[in-house]
Amino acid sequence: MAEAFGRRLLADVEVIGFDELLNSLKLSRESSPRWFNCAQIDDILQHVTARSKAPPVLEFTSIGAGGGKTHLLYLLASLAVLPTQYGGRSGCVVVVDADGNFSVARLAQQIRHRLSTWASNKDKTTINTIIRSALYHVYIYKPQSMRDLVEILAELPTYFLRHNHNSLDRCMSLIAIDSASAFYWQTRAEEETAAFTASMQSSATPEGPTERAVTYADLRNVIESASKALQCPVVMTSRHIGRLPRSMAGELPRVLRPCLSPPLAQLPTLRFIVRRVPVKKIPSGLNPEEMLREHADQMKIVAMARFECFVDEFPLNIRDVQTLRATQDGFYFRIKSEGVIMETALVEAENEV
């Protein structure tokens, strides 16, 4: 009888790993996680994921190049690796540079810009030491295909949890993928080739096993696994592929249909649309003096290098849309030579007008 009772008690015991135990203790101390130490983004996340403890997956998308997506990654990566006394998270960062455009020099400049405010009393030598120490915990991978991208992400938990590396005393604070759409056409061609080959082999004698094409479903699976195992947020960028909505040329759009394959398109906790603040056209019917004045105003706006980032409402339910519109659904930022400068929330800016 005692033996049976012991078996029943043993069956009720939940076995978890040491990393899961540490994470549960961390979450119990922090009821509302601030995943990025970026007030504009963290505040928006709290409105939508207030009850969720799972690390978020964010997507920054734009219509074309030059939208400011990668510069936001520089900002978030700098906050992830900087020490807590300088407003950072004292973590490490993985950057998967699929586009081949990620600049370590620009990331260092963004860190320096942060320190100009948080460590203004430090001398130049100390600042450079802090920057070098922070960059020591940035890991950059450069995949050449979708298969490379998936394999890199699949190996991250094993490497960072079971092997010796430079950041053993730090937690993973961010996985950045720039961009998730880098191999879109290559992947599409491989999928079509694989489907054609399979159809041809079905009517002929098979010559042997063929290598399966890697899909966006595989990419989604490894992103989810890495985020869960390392308990860190994932931020990916993408470039819109397909027809453009008419509203993009005029009024600020709130909805942009995902262009990537549904398995991946359904993964992000939030999707953000990023674009440069449009410059109004010079109205017709002006005299030369008025046109010159309007042109001067245009040049001032261009020189500000101002961008807007707002939540894509396409995948959200009505309740979340109403909450975000009533509180905060985006923000402005500027891209200057010294780095990204965050500005007012969109809702606050609209109220000031």
Coordinates of C-alpha atoms in Angstrom, one line a residue:
M1 CA 0.0 0.0 0.0
A2 CA 2.8 2.4 0.9
E3 CA 4.6 1.5 -2.3
A4 CA 1.5 2.3 -4.4
F5 CA 1.1 5.6 -2.5
G6 CA 4.7 6.5 -3.3
R7 CA 4.2 5.7 -7.0
R8 CA 1.2 8.0 -7.0
L9 CA 3.2 10.8 -5.4
L10 CA 6.1 10.3 -7.8
A11 CA 3.7 10.5 -10.8
D12 CA 2.6 14.0 -9.5
V13 CA 6.2 15.3 -9.5
E14 CA 7.0 17.6 -12.4
V15 CA 10.6 17.3 -13.7
I16 CA 12.1 20.5 -15.1
G17 CA 15.6 21.6 -16.1
F18 CA 17.8 23.9 -14.1
D19 CA 17.5 26.6 -16.8
E20 CA 13.7 26.4 -16.6
L21 CA 13.8 26.7 -12.8
L22 CA 16.0 29.8 -13.0
N23 CA 13.7 31.3 -15.5
S24 CA 10.6 30.7 -13.4
L25 CA 12.3 32.4 -10.5
K26 CA 13.2 35.4 -12.7
L27 CA 9.6 35.7 -13.9
S28 CA 8.2 35.5 -10.4
R29 CA 10.3 38.5 -9.5
E30 CA 9.4 40.5 -12.6
S31 CA 5.7 40.5 -13.1
S32 CA 5.8 42.7 -16.2
P33 CA 9.0 41.9 -18.1
R34 CA 10.8 44.7 -19.9
W35 CA 12.3 42.7 -22.7
F36 CA 14.2 45.4 -24.5
N37 CA 14.7 48.3 -22.1
C38 CA 13.3 50.5 -24.8
A39 CA 10.3 52.3 -23.3
Q40 CA 8.4 52.9 -26.6
I41 CA 8.5 49.2 -27.6
D42 CA 8.1 47.7 -24.1
D43 CA 5.0 49.9 -23.4
I44 CA 3.3 48.7 -26.6
L45 CA 4.1 45.1 -25.8
Q46 CA 2.6 45.4 -22.3
H47 CA -0.7 46.6 -23.7
V48 CA -1.0 43.5 -25.9
T49 CA 0.9 40.8 -23.9
A50 CA 0.2 41.9 -20.3
R51 CA -0.5 38.3 -19.2
S52 CA 2.0 36.5 -21.3
K53 CA 5.4 35.5 -19.8
A54 CA 6.7 34.0 -23.1
P55 CA 9.5 36.0 -24.9
P56 CA 8.0 38.1 -27.7
V57 CA 8.8 37.8 -31.4
L58 CA 8.7 41.1 -33.2
E59 CA 8.8 41.9 -36.9
F60 CA 9.8 45.2 -38.4
T61 CA 8.7 45.4 -42.1
S62 CA 8.9 48.1 -44.7
I63 CA 7.9 48.6 -48.3
G64 CA 11.5 48.9 -49.5
A65 CA 15.1 49.5 -48.5
G66 CA 16.0 52.5 -46.4
G67 CA 13.0 52.2 -44.1
G68 CA 15.1 52.2 -40.9
K69 CA 14.6 48.6 -39.8
T70 CA 18.2 47.7 -39.4
H71 CA 18.9 50.9 -37.5
L72 CA 16.2 49.8 -34.9
L73 CA 18.2 46.5 -34.6
Y74 CA 21.3 48.6 -33.8
L75 CA 19.4 50.3 -31.0
L76 CA 18.0 47.1 -29.5
A77 CA 21.3 45.3 -29.8
S78 CA 23.1 48.1 -28.0
L79 CA 20.6 48.1 -25.2
A80 CA 20.9 44.3 -24.9
V81 CA 24.7 44.2 -24.4
L82 CA 25.3 47.4 -22.4
P83 CA 25.7 47.0 -18.6
T84 CA 22.6 47.7 -16.5
Q85 CA 24.2 50.9 -15.0
Y86 CA 24.1 52.4 -18.5
G87 CA 20.5 51.4 -19.2
G88 CA 21.3 48.1 -20.8
R89 CA 20.5 44.4 -20.0
S90 CA 24.0 43.1 -19.5
G91 CA 23.3 40.2 -21.9
C92 CA 24.6 38.8 -25.2
V93 CA 23.2 39.2 -28.7
V94 CA 23.0 36.9 -31.7
V95 CA 22.7 38.8 -35.1
V96 CA 21.9 36.6 -38.1
D97 CA 22.9 38.9 -40.9
A98 CA 21.2 37.3 -43.9
D99 CA 21.2 40.5 -45.9
G100 CA 24.9 41.1 -45.4
N101 CA 24.3 44.7 -44.4
F102 CA 24.8 44.7 -40.6
S103 CA 27.7 47.0 -39.6
V104 CA 29.6 46.5 -36.4
A105 CA 31.0 50.0 -36.7
R106 CA 27.5 51.4 -36.8
L107 CA 26.5 49.3 -33.8
A108 CA 29.6 50.6 -31.9
Q109 CA 28.5 54.2 -32.8
Q110 CA 25.0 53.5 -31.4
I111 CA 26.6 52.2 -28.2
R112 CA 28.7 55.3 -28.0
H113 CA 25.7 57.5 -28.5
R114 CA 24.0 55.8 -25.6
L115 CA 27.0 56.3 -23.4
S116 CA 27.1 60.0 -24.2
T117 CA 24.0 60.3 -22.0
W118 CA 24.4 57.6 -19.5
A119 CA 28.2 57.9 -19.0
S120 CA 28.9 61.5 -19.8
N121 CA 31.3 61.8 -16.8
K122 CA 33.6 59.0 -18.2
D123 CA 36.7 59.8 -20.1
K124 CA 37.3 58.6 -23.7
T125 CA 39.5 55.7 -22.7
T126 CA 36.8 54.3 -20.4
I127 CA 34.1 54.8 -23.0
N128 CA 36.1 52.8 -25.6
T129 CA 36.7 50.1 -23.0
I130 CA 33.0 49.8 -22.3
I131 CA 32.2 49.7 -26.1
R132 CA 34.8 46.9 -26.7
S133 CA 33.5 44.9 -23.8
A134 CA 29.9 45.2 -25.1
L135 CA 30.9 44.2 -28.6
Y136 CA 32.6 41.1 -27.1
H137 CA 29.2 39.7 -26.5
V138 CA 27.7 40.2 -30.0
Y139 CA 27.7 37.1 -32.1
I140 CA 27.2 37.6 -35.9
Y141 CA 26.3 34.8 -38.3
K142 CA 26.1 35.3 -42.1
P143 CA 24.0 32.5 -43.7
Q144 CA 24.1 32.1 -47.5
S145 CA 20.8 30.2 -47.9
M146 CA 17.6 29.4 -46.1
R147 CA 19.1 26.1 -45.1
D148 CA 22.1 27.9 -43.5
L149 CA 19.7 30.2 -41.7
V150 CA 17.6 27.3 -40.2
E151 CA 20.7 25.3 -39.2
I152 CA 22.3 28.3 -37.5
L153 CA 19.2 29.0 -35.4
A154 CA 18.7 25.3 -34.6
E155 CA 22.2 25.1 -33.1
L156 CA 22.0 28.3 -30.9
P157 CA 20.5 26.6 -27.8
T158 CA 23.1 23.8 -27.9
Y159 CA 26.0 26.2 -28.3
F160 CA 25.0 28.8 -25.7
L161 CA 23.7 26.3 -23.1
R162 CA 26.2 23.5 -23.4
H163 CA 29.5 24.9 -24.7
N164 CA 32.1 27.3 -23.5
H165 CA 31.9 30.8 -25.1
N166 CA 32.7 34.4 -24.3
S167 CA 29.3 35.1 -22.6
L168 CA 29.0 32.3 -20.0
D169 CA 28.2 34.8 -17.3
R170 CA 25.5 36.5 -19.4
C171 CA 22.0 35.5 -20.5
M172 CA 20.9 35.7 -24.1
S173 CA 19.0 39.0 -24.4
L174 CA 18.2 39.2 -28.1
I175 CA 18.2 37.2 -31.3
A176 CA 18.1 39.5 -34.3
I177 CA 17.4 38.3 -37.9
D178 CA 18.1 40.7 -40.7
S179 CA 16.2 39.8 -42.7
A180 CA 13.6 37.0 -42.7
S181 CA 12.8 37.7 -46.3
A182 CA 16.4 37.6 -47.6
F183 CA 16.0 34.2 -49.2
Y184 CA 12.4 34.5 -50.3
W185 CA 12.9 34.0 -54.0
Q186 CA 15.6 31.4 -53.5
T187 CA 13.4 29.4 -51.2
R188 CA 10.4 29.7 -53.5
A189 CA 12.5 28.4 -56.4
E190 CA 13.7 25.5 -54.4
E191 CA 10.2 24.6 -53.3
E192 CA 8.9 24.7 -56.9
T193 CA 11.9 22.6 -58.1
A194 CA 11.4 20.1 -55.3
A195 CA 7.6 19.8 -56.1
F196 CA 8.4 19.4 -59.8
T197 CA 11.1 16.7 -59.1
A198 CA 8.7 14.8 -56.8
S199 CA 5.9 14.8 -59.5
M200 CA 8.4 13.5 -62.1
Q201 CA 9.7 10.8 -59.8
S202 CA 6.1 9.6 -59.0
S203 CA 5.7 8.5 -62.6
A204 CA 9.1 7.0 -62.9
T205 CA 11.4 4.7 -61.1
P206 CA 12.9 6.6 -58.1
E207 CA 16.6 7.0 -58.3
G208 CA 17.1 7.5 -54.5
P209 CA 16.1 9.9 -51.7
T210 CA 16.3 13.6 -52.6
E211 CA 17.1 16.4 -50.2
R212 CA 14.0 18.1 -48.9
A213 CA 13.7 21.8 -49.5
V214 CA 13.9 24.0 -46.4
T215 CA 10.7 26.0 -46.0
Y216 CA 9.4 29.0 -43.9
A217 CA 7.7 26.4 -41.7
D218 CA 11.1 25.1 -40.7
L219 CA 12.3 28.7 -40.0
R220 CA 9.3 29.3 -37.7
N221 CA 10.0 26.0 -35.8
V222 CA 13.7 26.9 -35.1
I223 CA 12.8 30.5 -34.1
E224 CA 10.3 29.2 -31.6
S225 CA 12.6 26.6 -30.2
A226 CA 15.6 29.0 -29.9
S227 CA 13.4 31.7 -28.2
K228 CA 11.9 29.2 -25.7
A229 CA 15.2 27.4 -24.9
L230 CA 17.2 30.6 -24.4
Q231 CA 14.2 32.6 -23.0
C232 CA 15.0 35.6 -25.1
P233 CA 13.0 37.8 -27.5
V234 CA 13.5 37.5 -31.3
V235 CA 13.4 40.5 -33.6
M236 CA 13.3 40.0 -37.3
T237 CA 13.1 42.4 -40.2
S238 CA 11.4 41.8 -43.6
R239 CA 10.8 43.6 -46.8
H240 CA 7.3 43.7 -48.2
I241 CA 7.1 41.6 -51.4
G242 CA 4.1 42.0 -53.6
R243 CA 1.5 44.6 -54.5
L244 CA 1.5 47.8 -52.5
P245 CA -1.6 49.1 -50.9
R246 CA -2.8 52.4 -52.3
S247 CA -2.8 54.0 -48.9
M248 CA 1.0 53.8 -48.7
A249 CA 1.3 56.8 -51.0
G250 CA -0.9 59.0 -48.9
E251 CA -2.6 58.5 -45.5
L252 CA -0.7 56.5 -42.9
P253 CA -1.7 52.8 -43.4
R254 CA -2.7 50.7 -40.4
V255 CA -2.8 47.4 -42.2
L256 CA -0.2 45.6 -44.4
R257 CA -0.9 42.1 -45.4
P258 CA 2.1 39.8 -44.6
C259 CA 4.0 38.7 -47.7
L260 CA 5.9 35.8 -46.2
S261 CA 4.6 32.2 -46.0
P262 CA 1.8 31.8 -43.4
P263 CA 3.7 29.6 -41.0
L264 CA 6.2 32.4 -40.4
A265 CA 3.8 35.3 -40.9
Q266 CA 1.7 34.0 -38.0
L267 CA 4.6 33.8 -35.6
P268 CA 5.3 37.4 -34.6
T269 CA 3.7 38.7 -31.4
L270 CA 3.6 42.1 -33.0
R271 CA 4.4 43.4 -36.5
F272 CA 5.6 46.9 -37.0
I273 CA 5.5 48.9 -40.2
V274 CA 8.5 51.2 -40.5
R275 CA 8.9 54.0 -43.0
R276 CA 10.4 57.4 -43.4
V277 CA 8.0 60.2 -42.6
P278 CA 6.7 61.3 -46.0
V279 CA 7.3 64.8 -47.3
K280 CA 4.2 66.6 -48.5
K281 CA 4.2 67.6 -52.1
I282 CA 4.3 71.3 -53.1
P283 CA 0.7 72.3 -53.9
S284 CA 0.1 73.7 -57.4
G285 CA -0.9 77.3 -58.1
L286 CA 1.8 78.9 -55.9
N287 CA 3.9 81.8 -57.0
P288 CA 7.7 81.4 -57.2
E289 CA 8.2 83.0 -53.8
E290 CA 5.7 80.6 -52.1
M291 CA 7.2 77.6 -53.9
L292 CA 10.7 78.5 -52.7
R293 CA 9.3 78.8 -49.1
E294 CA 7.6 75.4 -49.4
H295 CA 10.7 73.8 -50.8
A296 CA 12.8 75.2 -47.9
D297 CA 10.3 73.6 -45.5
Q298 CA 10.6 70.3 -47.3
M299 CA 14.3 70.3 -47.0
K300 CA 14.1 70.9 -43.3
I301 CA 11.9 67.8 -42.9
V302 CA 14.2 65.8 -45.0
A303 CA 17.2 66.9 -43.0
M304 CA 15.5 65.7 -39.8
A305 CA 15.8 62.1 -41.0
R306 CA 12.5 61.3 -39.2
F307 CA 10.9 57.9 -39.3
E308 CA 7.7 56.4 -38.0
C309 CA 7.1 52.9 -36.6
F310 CA 3.6 51.7 -35.9
V311 CA 1.8 48.4 -35.1
D312 CA 0.4 46.6 -38.1
E313 CA -3.2 45.9 -37.2
F314 CA -3.7 43.1 -39.8
P315 CA -3.2 40.2 -37.4
L316 CA -4.7 41.8 -34.2
N317 CA -8.2 41.3 -32.8
I318 CA -10.5 44.3 -32.4
R319 CA -9.9 44.6 -28.7
D320 CA -6.1 44.9 -29.0
V321 CA -6.5 47.4 -31.9
Q322 CA -8.8 49.6 -29.7
T323 CA -6.4 49.4 -26.8
L324 CA -3.4 50.4 -28.8
R325 CA -5.2 53.2 -30.5
A326 CA -6.3 54.6 -27.2
T327 CA -2.9 54.3 -25.6
Q328 CA 0.2 53.9 -27.9
D329 CA 0.4 52.1 -31.2
G330 CA 3.8 53.5 -32.4
F331 CA 6.5 56.0 -32.1
Y332 CA 8.8 58.3 -34.1
F333 CA 12.6 58.1 -34.3
R334 CA 15.4 59.9 -36.1
I335 CA 18.5 58.4 -37.7
K336 CA 21.4 60.7 -37.2
S337 CA 25.2 60.2 -37.7
E338 CA 25.6 59.5 -34.0
G339 CA 22.8 56.9 -33.9
V340 CA 19.1 56.3 -33.5
I341 CA 17.2 58.9 -31.4
M342 CA 13.8 57.8 -30.1
E343 CA 11.0 60.4 -30.1
T344 CA 7.4 60.9 -29.0
A345 CA 4.7 58.2 -29.2
L346 CA 2.4 58.5 -32.2
V347 CA -0.7 59.0 -30.0
E348 CA 1.0 61.8 -28.0
A349 CA 2.2 63.5 -31.2
E350 CA -1.3 63.4 -32.7
N351 CA -2.8 65.0 -29.5
E352 CA -0.2 67.8 -29.6
V353 CA -1.3 68.8 -33.2

